[in-house]
mmCIF file of C-alpha atoms in Angstrom:
data_model
loop_
_atom_site.group_PDB
_atom_site.id
_atom_site.type_symbol
_atom_site.label_atom_id
_atom_site.label_comp_id
_atom_site.label_asym_id
_atom_site.label_seq_id
_atom_site.Cartn_x
_atom_site.Cartn_y
_atom_site.Cartn_z
ATOM 1 C CA UNK A 1 -4.350 -20.380 1.004
ATOM 2 C CA UNK A 2 -2.055 -18.628 2.689
ATOM 3 C CA UNK A 3 -1.098 -15.165 3.097
ATOM 4 C CA UNK A 4 1.864 -13.522 2.313
ATOM 5 C CA UNK A 5 4.857 -14.298 4.666
ATOM 6 C CA UNK A 6 7.494 -11.614 5.289
ATOM 7 C CA UNK A 7 10.879 -12.550 7.121
ATOM 8 C CA UNK A 8 12.400 -12.127 9.828
ATOM 9 C CA UNK A 9 9.291 -9.783 11.194
ATOM 10 C CA UNK A 10 12.026 -7.887 13.833
ATOM 11 C CA UNK A 11 15.198 -6.953 12.593
ATOM 12 C CA UNK A 12 18.222 -4.764 14.494
ATOM 13 C CA UNK A 13 20.776 -4.037 12.836
ATOM 14 C CA UNK A 14 23.706 -1.176 13.582
ATOM 15 C CA UNK A 15 24.958 0.762 11.021
ATOM 16 C CA UNK A 16 26.843 0.106 7.807
ATOM 17 C CA UNK A 17 25.708 -3.334 7.612
ATOM 18 C CA UNK A 18 23.738 -4.582 5.578
ATOM 19 C CA UNK A 19 20.836 -6.323 5.365
ATOM 20 C CA UNK A 20 18.673 -9.257 3.187
ATOM 21 C CA UNK A 21 14.463 -9.594 3.859
ATOM 22 C CA UNK A 22 12.480 -12.095 2.039
ATOM 23 C CA UNK A 23 9.186 -12.117 1.424
ATOM 24 C CA UNK A 24 6.999 -15.728 -0.050
ATOM 25 C CA UNK A 25 3.564 -13.844 -1.805
ATOM 26 C CA UNK A 26 0.488 -15.864 -2.235
ATOM 27 C CA UNK A 27 0.774 -19.352 -4.327
ATOM 28 C CA UNK A 28 0.451 -17.585 -8.531
ATOM 29 C CA UNK A 29 1.077 -14.558 -7.468
ATOM 30 C CA UNK A 30 3.748 -13.073 -9.691
ATOM 31 C CA UNK A 31 4.708 -9.915 -8.382
ATOM 32 C CA UNK A 32 6.303 -8.954 -5.232
ATOM 33 C CA UNK A 33 6.519 -4.924 -4.885
ATOM 34 C CA UNK A 34 7.979 -3.480 -1.622
ATOM 35 C CA UNK A 35 7.267 -0.616 0.231
ATOM 36 C CA UNK A 36 9.161 1.617 3.053
ATOM 37 C CA UNK A 37 7.278 2.752 5.379
ATOM 38 C CA UNK A 38 8.350 5.616 7.707
ATOM 39 C CA UNK A 39 6.750 8.054 10.248
ATOM 40 C CA UNK A 40 8.181 11.056 8.111
ATOM 41 C CA UNK A 41 7.351 10.224 4.437
ATOM 42 C CA UNK A 42 4.950 7.468 5.153
ATOM 43 C CA UNK A 43 4.628 5.049 2.479
ATOM 44 C CA UNK A 44 6.883 4.305 -0.462
ATOM 45 C CA UNK A 45 7.467 2.268 -3.563
ATOM 46 C CA UNK A 46 10.638 0.839 -3.127
ATOM 47 C CA UNK A 47 10.506 -1.625 -6.377
ATOM 48 C CA UNK A 48 8.258 -4.357 -8.073
ATOM 49 C CA UNK A 49 9.014 -6.960 -9.737
ATOM 50 C CA UNK A 50 7.236 -9.463 -11.577
ATOM 51 C CA UNK A 51 8.567 -12.813 -13.048
ATOM 52 C CA UNK A 52 11.620 -12.432 -12.114
ATOM 53 C CA UNK A 53 12.201 -8.848 -13.654
ATOM 54 C CA UNK A 54 12.004 -5.935 -11.949
ATOM 55 C CA UNK A 55 9.167 -4.182 -13.815
ATOM 56 C CA UNK A 56 9.026 -0.784 -12.143
ATOM 57 C CA UNK A 57 11.476 1.219 -9.047
ATOM 58 C CA UNK A 58 10.377 3.868 -7.192
ATOM 59 C CA UNK A 59 13.771 7.105 -6.072
ATOM 60 C CA UNK A 60 15.677 5.068 -3.476
ATOM 61 C CA UNK A 61 19.637 4.824 -3.532
ATOM 62 C CA UNK A 62 20.611 1.739 -5.516
ATOM 63 C CA UNK A 63 21.997 0.970 -1.272
ATOM 64 C CA UNK A 64 18.644 -0.334 -1.903
ATOM 65 C CA UNK A 65 18.024 -3.442 -5.186
ATOM 66 C CA UNK A 66 15.974 -6.434 -5.069
ATOM 67 C CA UNK A 67 15.544 -9.822 -6.607
ATOM 68 C CA UNK A 68 13.026 -12.676 -7.399
ATOM 69 C CA UNK A 69 13.464 -16.032 -8.121
ATOM 70 C CA UNK A 70 11.722 -18.688 -10.251
ATOM 71 C CA UNK A 71 9.116 -19.282 -7.457
ATOM 72 C CA UNK A 72 7.774 -15.814 -7.319
ATOM 73 C CA UNK A 73 9.489 -14.873 -3.508
ATOM 74 C CA UNK A 74 11.418 -11.597 -3.322
ATOM 75 C CA UNK A 75 14.705 -10.921 -1.424
ATOM 76 C CA UNK A 76 15.313 -7.356 -1.132
ATOM 77 C CA UNK A 77 18.579 -6.609 0.701
ATOM 78 C CA UNK A 78 19.720 -2.868 1.987
ATOM 79 C CA UNK A 79 23.953 -2.418 1.624
ATOM 80 C CA UNK A 80 25.141 0.013 3.886
ATOM 81 C CA UNK A 81 22.868 0.983 6.538
ATOM 82 C CA UNK A 82 22.013 4.552 7.431
ATOM 83 C CA UNK A 83 19.871 5.007 10.594
ATOM 84 C CA UNK A 84 17.461 6.596 7.951
ATOM 85 C CA UNK A 85 16.226 3.121 6.826
ATOM 86 C CA UNK A 86 14.851 2.616 10.116
ATOM 87 C CA UNK A 87 11.016 1.819 9.394
ATOM 88 C CA UNK A 88 8.245 -1.211 8.024
ATOM 89 C CA UNK A 89 9.611 -2.898 4.704
ATOM 90 C CA UNK A 90 6.484 -3.867 3.431
ATOM 91 C CA UNK A 91 5.794 -6.785 0.909
ATOM 92 C CA UNK A 92 2.510 -6.833 -1.568
ATOM 93 C CA UNK A 93 1.937 -9.798 -4.067
ATOM 94 C CA UNK A 94 -0.762 -9.794 -6.906
ATOM 95 C CA UNK A 95 -1.354 -11.744 -10.148
ATOM 96 C CA UNK A 96 0.599 -9.708 -12.036
ATOM 97 C CA UNK A 97 -1.393 -8.627 -14.499
ATOM 98 C CA UNK A 98 -5.189 -7.445 -14.897
ATOM 99 C CA UNK A 99 -7.206 -10.533 -15.794
ATOM 100 C CA UNK A 100 -10.787 -10.321 -17.162
ATOM 101 C CA UNK A 101 -10.490 -6.213 -16.041
ATOM 102 C CA UNK A 102 -9.722 -7.231 -12.559
ATOM 103 C CA UNK A 103 -7.874 -4.798 -10.964
ATOM 104 C CA UNK A 104 -5.476 -6.261 -10.142
ATOM 105 C CA UNK A 105 -5.709 -6.688 -6.115
ATOM 106 C CA UNK A 106 -3.162 -6.419 -4.213
ATOM 107 C CA UNK A 107 -2.294 -9.005 -0.616
ATOM 108 C CA UNK A 108 0.127 -7.448 2.215
ATOM 109 C CA UNK A 109 2.518 -9.105 4.287
ATOM 110 C CA UNK A 110 2.424 -7.956 8.224
ATOM 111 C CA UNK A 111 6.011 -6.479 7.697
ATOM 112 C CA UNK A 112 9.210 -6.370 8.838
ATOM 113 C CA UNK A 113 10.169 -3.249 11.022
ATOM 114 C CA UNK A 114 13.807 -2.701 10.372
ATOM 115 C CA UNK A 115 15.463 -0.824 13.255
ATOM 116 C CA UNK A 116 19.226 0.930 12.630
ATOM 117 C CA UNK A 117 21.456 2.057 15.585
ATOM 118 C CA UNK B 1 3.053 18.295 -5.996
ATOM 119 C CA UNK B 2 1.551 15.358 -3.964
ATOM 120 C CA UNK B 3 -0.474 13.086 -5.622
ATOM 121 C CA UNK B 4 -2.840 11.773 -3.397
ATOM 122 C CA UNK B 5 -3.863 14.205 -0.404
ATOM 123 C CA UNK B 6 -5.333 13.594 2.826
ATOM 124 C CA UNK B 7 -6.458 16.345 5.075
ATOM 125 C CA UNK B 8 -7.356 14.925 8.076
ATOM 126 C CA UNK B 9 -4.229 13.289 10.150
ATOM 127 C CA UNK B 10 -6.790 12.323 12.460
ATOM 128 C CA UNK B 11 -9.930 11.753 13.850
ATOM 129 C CA UNK B 12 -12.413 10.555 16.902
ATOM 130 C CA UNK B 13 -16.061 8.677 15.665
ATOM 131 C CA UNK B 14 -18.674 7.565 17.948
ATOM 132 C CA UNK B 15 -19.366 4.059 18.049
ATOM 133 C CA UNK B 16 -22.193 3.852 15.867
ATOM 134 C CA UNK B 17 -21.543 7.400 13.687
ATOM 135 C CA UNK B 18 -20.776 7.437 10.186
ATOM 136 C CA UNK B 19 -17.337 8.821 9.691
ATOM 137 C CA UNK B 20 -15.955 10.187 6.094
ATOM 138 C CA UNK B 21 -12.920 10.480 5.541
ATOM 139 C CA UNK B 22 -11.368 12.809 2.500
ATOM 140 C CA UNK B 23 -8.970 12.191 -0.478
ATOM 141 C CA UNK B 24 -8.218 14.218 -3.361
ATOM 142 C CA UNK B 25 -5.852 13.341 -6.514
ATOM 143 C CA UNK B 26 -3.442 14.025 -9.085
ATOM 144 C CA UNK B 27 -2.776 12.481 -12.084
ATOM 145 C CA UNK B 28 -3.366 13.244 -15.770
ATOM 146 C CA UNK B 29 -3.698 9.939 -16.550
ATOM 147 C CA UNK B 30 -6.918 9.353 -18.241
ATOM 148 C CA UNK B 31 -7.008 5.318 -16.831
ATOM 149 C CA UNK B 32 -6.048 4.467 -12.611
ATOM 150 C CA UNK B 33 -7.776 2.994 -10.716
ATOM 151 C CA UNK B 34 -7.876 4.706 -6.278
ATOM 152 C CA UNK B 35 -7.682 2.773 -3.285
ATOM 153 C CA UNK B 36 -8.195 2.550 0.214
ATOM 154 C CA UNK B 37 -6.539 0.647 2.722
ATOM 155 C CA UNK B 38 -6.508 0.142 6.263
ATOM 156 C CA UNK B 39 -3.626 -0.584 9.024
ATOM 157 C CA UNK B 40 -4.015 -1.346 12.026
ATOM 158 C CA UNK B 41 -1.703 -1.433 15.143
ATOM 159 C CA UNK B 42 -0.361 -3.901 14.036
ATOM 160 C CA UNK B 43 0.952 -3.012 10.166
ATOM 161 C CA UNK B 44 -0.459 -5.370 8.643
ATOM 162 C CA UNK B 45 -2.252 -3.621 5.394
ATOM 163 C CA UNK B 46 -5.758 -4.496 4.952
ATOM 164 C CA UNK B 47 -7.499 -3.755 1.319
ATOM 165 C CA UNK B 48 -10.859 -2.088 1.607
ATOM 166 C CA UNK B 49 -12.051 -0.769 -1.893
ATOM 167 C CA UNK B 50 -11.496 -0.478 -5.216
ATOM 168 C CA UNK B 51 -12.496 2.292 -7.606
ATOM 169 C CA UNK B 52 -11.472 2.751 -11.276
ATOM 170 C CA UNK B 53 -11.865 5.603 -13.092
ATOM 171 C CA UNK B 54 -14.169 4.800 -15.711
ATOM 172 C CA UNK B 55 -16.764 3.200 -13.126
ATOM 173 C CA UNK B 56 -19.520 5.057 -13.353
ATOM 174 C CA UNK B 57 -21.229 3.532 -9.958
ATOM 175 C CA UNK B 58 -19.359 4.304 -6.634
ATOM 176 C CA UNK B 59 -18.097 1.904 -4.887
ATOM 177 C CA UNK B 60 -19.460 0.094 -2.374
ATOM 178 C CA UNK B 61 -17.897 -2.880 0.421
ATOM 179 C CA UNK B 62 -20.022 -3.195 3.421
ATOM 180 C CA UNK B 63 -19.945 -0.434 5.829
ATOM 181 C CA UNK B 64 -17.442 0.634 3.141
ATOM 182 C CA UNK B 65 -18.366 3.013 0.173
ATOM 183 C CA UNK B 66 -16.863 5.344 -1.538
ATOM 184 C CA UNK B 67 -17.843 8.495 -2.743
ATOM 185 C CA UNK B 68 -15.667 9.086 -6.597
ATOM 186 C CA UNK B 69 -16.179 12.704 -7.953
ATOM 187 C CA UNK B 70 -14.011 12.831 -10.899
ATOM 188 C CA UNK B 71 -14.455 16.642 -11.932
ATOM 189 C CA UNK B 72 -13.136 17.005 -8.557
ATOM 190 C CA UNK B 73 -10.425 14.456 -7.976
ATOM 191 C CA UNK B 74 -11.860 13.418 -4.602
ATOM 192 C CA UNK B 75 -12.272 9.009 -3.596
ATOM 193 C CA UNK B 76 -13.409 9.709 -0.094
ATOM 194 C CA UNK B 77 -14.222 6.465 2.140
ATOM 195 C CA UNK B 78 -17.326 6.291 3.781
ATOM 196 C CA UNK B 79 -17.113 3.716 7.323
ATOM 197 C CA UNK B 80 -20.997 3.619 7.981
ATOM 198 C CA UNK B 81 -22.392 2.416 11.774
ATOM 199 C CA UNK B 82 -18.851 2.951 13.421
ATOM 200 C CA UNK B 83 -16.940 -0.288 14.951
ATOM 201 C CA UNK B 84 -14.510 -0.399 17.763
ATOM 202 C CA UNK B 85 -12.309 -2.829 15.117
ATOM 203 C CA UNK B 86 -12.361 -0.013 12.870
ATOM 204 C CA UNK B 87 -9.892 2.137 14.792
ATOM 205 C CA UNK B 88 -6.522 2.150 12.295
ATOM 206 C CA UNK B 89 -4.613 4.174 9.928
ATOM 207 C CA UNK B 90 -6.498 4.595 6.391
ATOM 208 C CA UNK B 91 -4.848 4.961 3.346
ATOM 209 C CA UNK B 92 -5.960 6.556 0.399
ATOM 210 C CA UNK B 93 -3.676 4.819 -3.165
ATOM 211 C CA UNK B 94 -3.311 5.786 -6.544
ATOM 212 C CA UNK B 95 -2.339 3.079 -9.314
ATOM 213 C CA UNK B 96 -1.902 5.494 -12.080
ATOM 214 C CA UNK B 97 -2.286 4.131 -16.093
ATOM 215 C CA UNK B 98 -3.921 0.216 -17.052
ATOM 216 C CA UNK B 99 -1.121 -1.336 -19.102
ATOM 217 C CA UNK B 100 0.970 -4.321 -18.208
ATOM 218 C CA UNK B 101 4.412 -2.612 -18.202
ATOM 219 C CA UNK B 102 2.787 0.572 -15.685
ATOM 220 C CA UNK B 103 2.737 -2.541 -13.079
ATOM 221 C CA UNK B 104 1.205 -2.453 -9.905
ATOM 222 C CA UNK B 105 3.205 0.680 -8.091
ATOM 223 C CA UNK B 106 0.560 2.246 -5.850
ATOM 224 C CA UNK B 107 0.598 6.145 -4.227
ATOM 225 C CA UNK B 108 0.057 6.592 -0.521
ATOM 226 C CA UNK B 109 -1.441 9.308 1.021
ATOM 227 C CA UNK B 110 -0.260 10.914 4.274
ATOM 228 C CA UNK B 111 -2.494 8.370 6.174
ATOM 229 C CA UNK B 112 -5.540 9.975 8.131
ATOM 230 C CA UNK B 113 -5.979 7.502 12.327
ATOM 231 C CA UNK B 114 -9.250 6.869 12.252
ATOM 232 C CA UNK B 115 -10.272 6.227 16.534
ATOM 233 C CA UNK B 116 -13.959 5.203 16.949
ATOM 234 C CA UNK B 117 -14.736 6.079 20.516
ATOM 235 C CA UNK B 118 -17.378 3.848 22.345
#
């Protein structure tokens, strides 16, 4: 079974631009969560999509948005990039529901490293 | 207040020895789950072990075991017989609530960097 894939793996943008990152979950998984990882703030939850609906949202400004398509693939968009948006963006996929007491393990992708100049 | 605290920013461990990574958490939920992830320099997060708040026994997965002390709100990871490939960042994380609406949000600690010496 193929793992979680994220594209692109590396990205360089300049301040003020916008960027779109993509995440393809494991086949059959309906939940995709996004996390931002920076040296200063650590790993922070951005949002989660389940069956094309945003189920949960972290404390990030409205410049950060996302969506999920009917095939469960998800994209996140950051508009008007700032230097502080430089980070590793990780997505995680899971079934999205607790099946028979399962803890609903999340599988992470390799991440997209975004550098804002 | 920090929900997940990992007090050890970095540790050295001798190959073949055991190492304990500390994690304390704060939650008012009765139902929650605790996770440990490994992050090598490549960046990908690798799931290691899970402990549910209602699990009576400590979780074990191969060389990984979780020392769960609910009253003290601690969930320390023990890695036995360390290997060179264990050198990585280790993160403790918590998911609060088991209701579907709670979703899959994980709150992470700051991490502990482990370096295994030959």
